[in-house]
Amino acid sequence: MFEIAQKGLAFPRSTIEAVRPRLENLCNTKGFYSFLDFLEVLYMLSLSTNIKTLSSGAFVNKEDNNDSRRIKKVTEYLNRNYDKNIKLADIADLINMSEVAFCRFFRKRTSKSPIEYLNDIRIGMATRQLADTAKPISEICYQCGFNNLSNFNRCFQKKKGCTPSEFRKKFALTRQII
């Protein structure tokens, strides 16, 4: 559960309702017993089925020693500059490769094209902003590096299975339960 929690988790209503009394009781207990109650809450959450992740795997900045230095350099660059207009030639130049060779190299190591990877990061950031802020969807779209709203909506729906506004409504409903 902690492994996938890096991406953000949404638990089903039944799990939230089962855990709610224990969470409320946490404030009333002290010392070691509050720690035991906390562990019990985590245990109950870990047993839950139908857990949904909120962002993509590319969004999570994880350290992997098996990745090459070049891939690490590219992913760090993309994570820092996802909100800017990034050209494939610029990324390829970053690691001294031609565009074609870079695309082949990147896909072989990540199973995604550089554009797919970048869009995953952008969708992950948009997901976080949709959940945490009340900013208009169009503003989130441009802040996350998308150039137009229709492309953002299309990419978001392809990745998440719903539109950004539907995602925000669903997330708001689950947030109100707790």
Coordinates of C-alpha atoms in Angstrom, one line a residue:
M1 CA 0.0 0.0 0.0
F2 CA 2.8 2.4 0.8
E3 CA 4.4 1.7 -2.6
I4 CA 1.3 2.8 -4.5
A5 CA 0.5 5.6 -2.0
Q6 CA 3.2 7.7 -3.6
K7 CA 0.7 8.2 -6.4
G8 CA -2.1 9.2 -4.1
L9 CA -5.0 6.9 -3.2
A10 CA -8.7 7.0 -3.2
F11 CA -10.4 4.4 -1.0
P12 CA -13.9 3.0 -1.6
R13 CA -16.8 4.4 0.5
S14 CA -17.1 1.2 2.5
T15 CA -13.5 1.3 3.6
I16 CA -13.8 5.0 4.6
E17 CA -16.9 4.4 6.6
A18 CA -15.2 1.4 8.4
V19 CA -12.1 3.4 9.3
R20 CA -13.9 6.6 10.2
P21 CA -14.7 5.7 13.9
R22 CA -11.1 4.6 14.4
L23 CA -9.8 7.9 13.0
E24 CA -12.0 9.9 15.3
N25 CA -10.9 7.8 18.2
L26 CA -7.3 8.6 17.5
C27 CA -7.7 12.0 18.9
N28 CA -9.0 10.6 22.2
T29 CA -6.3 8.1 22.9
K30 CA -2.8 9.0 24.1
G31 CA 0.7 7.6 24.0
F32 CA 1.3 4.1 22.9
Y33 CA -2.4 3.3 22.5
S34 CA -2.8 6.0 19.9
F35 CA 0.1 4.5 17.9
L36 CA -1.6 1.1 18.1
D37 CA -4.9 2.6 16.8
F38 CA -3.0 4.3 14.0
L39 CA -1.4 1.0 13.0
E40 CA -4.9 -0.6 13.0
V41 CA -6.2 2.1 10.7
L42 CA -3.3 1.5 8.3
Y43 CA -3.9 -2.2 8.5
M44 CA -7.6 -1.8 7.6
L45 CA -6.7 0.5 4.7
S46 CA -4.2 -2.0 3.4
L47 CA -6.9 -4.8 3.3
S48 CA -9.2 -2.6 1.2
T49 CA -10.0 -3.7 -2.3
N50 CA -10.8 -1.4 -5.3
I51 CA -8.2 1.2 -4.3
K52 CA -7.7 3.7 -7.1
T53 CA -4.5 5.6 -7.7
L54 CA -4.9 9.3 -8.3
S55 CA -1.8 10.0 -10.5
S56 CA 0.3 8.2 -13.0
G57 CA 3.6 6.4 -12.3
A58 CA 5.6 9.0 -14.2
F59 CA 4.4 11.6 -11.8
V60 CA 6.1 9.9 -8.9
N61 CA 9.7 10.9 -8.6
K62 CA 11.3 7.6 -7.6
E63 CA 14.9 6.6 -7.5
D64 CA 15.8 3.6 -9.6
N65 CA 19.4 2.5 -9.7
N66 CA 18.8 0.4 -12.9
D67 CA 18.1 3.4 -15.0
S68 CA 20.9 4.8 -17.0
R69 CA 22.4 8.2 -16.2
R70 CA 20.9 9.5 -19.5
I71 CA 17.4 8.5 -18.6
K72 CA 17.7 9.9 -15.1
K73 CA 19.0 13.2 -16.6
V74 CA 16.0 13.3 -19.0
T75 CA 13.4 12.4 -16.4
E76 CA 14.7 15.1 -14.0
Y77 CA 14.6 17.6 -16.8
L78 CA 11.1 16.7 -17.7
N79 CA 10.0 16.8 -14.1
R80 CA 11.4 20.3 -13.6
N81 CA 10.2 21.7 -16.9
Y82 CA 6.9 19.9 -17.5
D83 CA 5.1 23.3 -17.6
K84 CA 7.1 24.7 -20.4
N85 CA 7.1 24.2 -24.1
I86 CA 9.6 21.3 -24.6
K87 CA 10.9 20.3 -27.9
L88 CA 12.1 16.8 -28.7
A89 CA 15.3 18.2 -30.2
D90 CA 16.1 20.0 -26.9
I91 CA 15.7 16.8 -24.9
A92 CA 17.8 14.8 -27.4
D93 CA 20.5 17.5 -27.3
L94 CA 20.5 17.3 -23.5
I95 CA 22.0 13.8 -23.7
N96 CA 23.9 14.3 -27.1
M97 CA 21.7 12.0 -29.2
S98 CA 19.8 12.5 -32.4
E99 CA 16.0 12.7 -32.1
V100 CA 15.4 9.3 -33.7
A101 CA 18.1 7.5 -31.6
F102 CA 16.8 9.3 -28.4
C103 CA 13.2 8.2 -29.0
R104 CA 14.2 4.6 -29.6
F105 CA 16.5 4.7 -26.5
F106 CA 13.9 6.3 -24.3
R107 CA 11.1 3.9 -25.4
K108 CA 13.3 0.9 -24.8
R109 CA 14.1 2.0 -21.2
T110 CA 10.7 3.3 -20.2
S111 CA 8.2 1.5 -22.5
K112 CA 6.8 5.0 -23.4
S113 CA 7.6 7.6 -25.9
P114 CA 9.1 10.9 -24.5
I115 CA 5.8 12.6 -25.3
E116 CA 3.7 10.0 -23.5
Y117 CA 6.0 10.2 -20.5
L118 CA 5.8 14.0 -20.4
N119 CA 2.0 13.9 -20.8
D120 CA 1.9 11.5 -17.8
I121 CA 3.8 14.0 -15.7
R122 CA 1.5 16.8 -16.8
I123 CA -1.7 14.8 -16.2
G124 CA -0.3 13.8 -12.7
M125 CA 0.3 17.5 -11.9
A126 CA -3.2 18.4 -13.2
T127 CA -4.7 15.6 -11.1
R128 CA -3.1 17.0 -8.0
Q129 CA -4.3 20.5 -8.7
L130 CA -7.8 19.4 -9.5
A131 CA -7.9 17.6 -6.2
D132 CA -6.2 20.3 -4.0
T133 CA -7.3 23.6 -5.5
A134 CA -10.4 25.3 -6.8
K135 CA -8.6 26.8 -9.8
P136 CA -10.5 26.8 -13.1
I137 CA -9.7 23.8 -15.3
S138 CA -8.5 26.0 -18.1
E139 CA -5.9 27.6 -15.8
I140 CA -4.7 24.2 -14.6
C141 CA -4.4 23.1 -18.2
Y142 CA -2.0 25.9 -19.1
Q143 CA -0.1 25.7 -15.9
C144 CA 0.6 22.1 -16.5
G145 CA 2.1 22.7 -19.9
F146 CA -0.8 21.9 -22.3
N147 CA -1.2 24.4 -25.1
N148 CA -5.0 24.0 -25.5
L149 CA -7.9 22.9 -23.5
S150 CA -9.3 20.3 -25.9
N151 CA -6.0 18.5 -26.1
F152 CA -5.8 18.5 -22.3
N153 CA -9.3 17.1 -22.0
R154 CA -8.6 14.4 -24.5
C155 CA -5.3 13.4 -22.8
F156 CA -6.9 13.5 -19.4
Q157 CA -9.8 11.3 -20.4
K158 CA -7.6 8.8 -22.1
K159 CA -5.4 8.5 -19.0
K160 CA -8.0 8.7 -16.2
G161 CA -11.2 7.5 -17.9
C162 CA -13.1 10.7 -17.2
T163 CA -13.0 14.4 -18.0
P164 CA -11.2 16.8 -15.6
S165 CA -14.5 18.2 -14.4
E166 CA -15.9 14.7 -13.7
F167 CA -12.7 13.8 -11.9
R168 CA -13.0 16.9 -9.7
K169 CA -16.7 16.1 -8.8
K170 CA -15.8 12.5 -8.0
F171 CA -12.9 13.5 -5.8
A172 CA -15.0 16.1 -4.0
L173 CA -17.5 13.5 -3.2
T174 CA -14.9 11.1 -1.7
R175 CA -13.3 13.9 0.2
Q176 CA -16.6 14.9 1.9
I177 CA -17.0 11.4 3.3
I178 CA -14.1 11.7 5.7

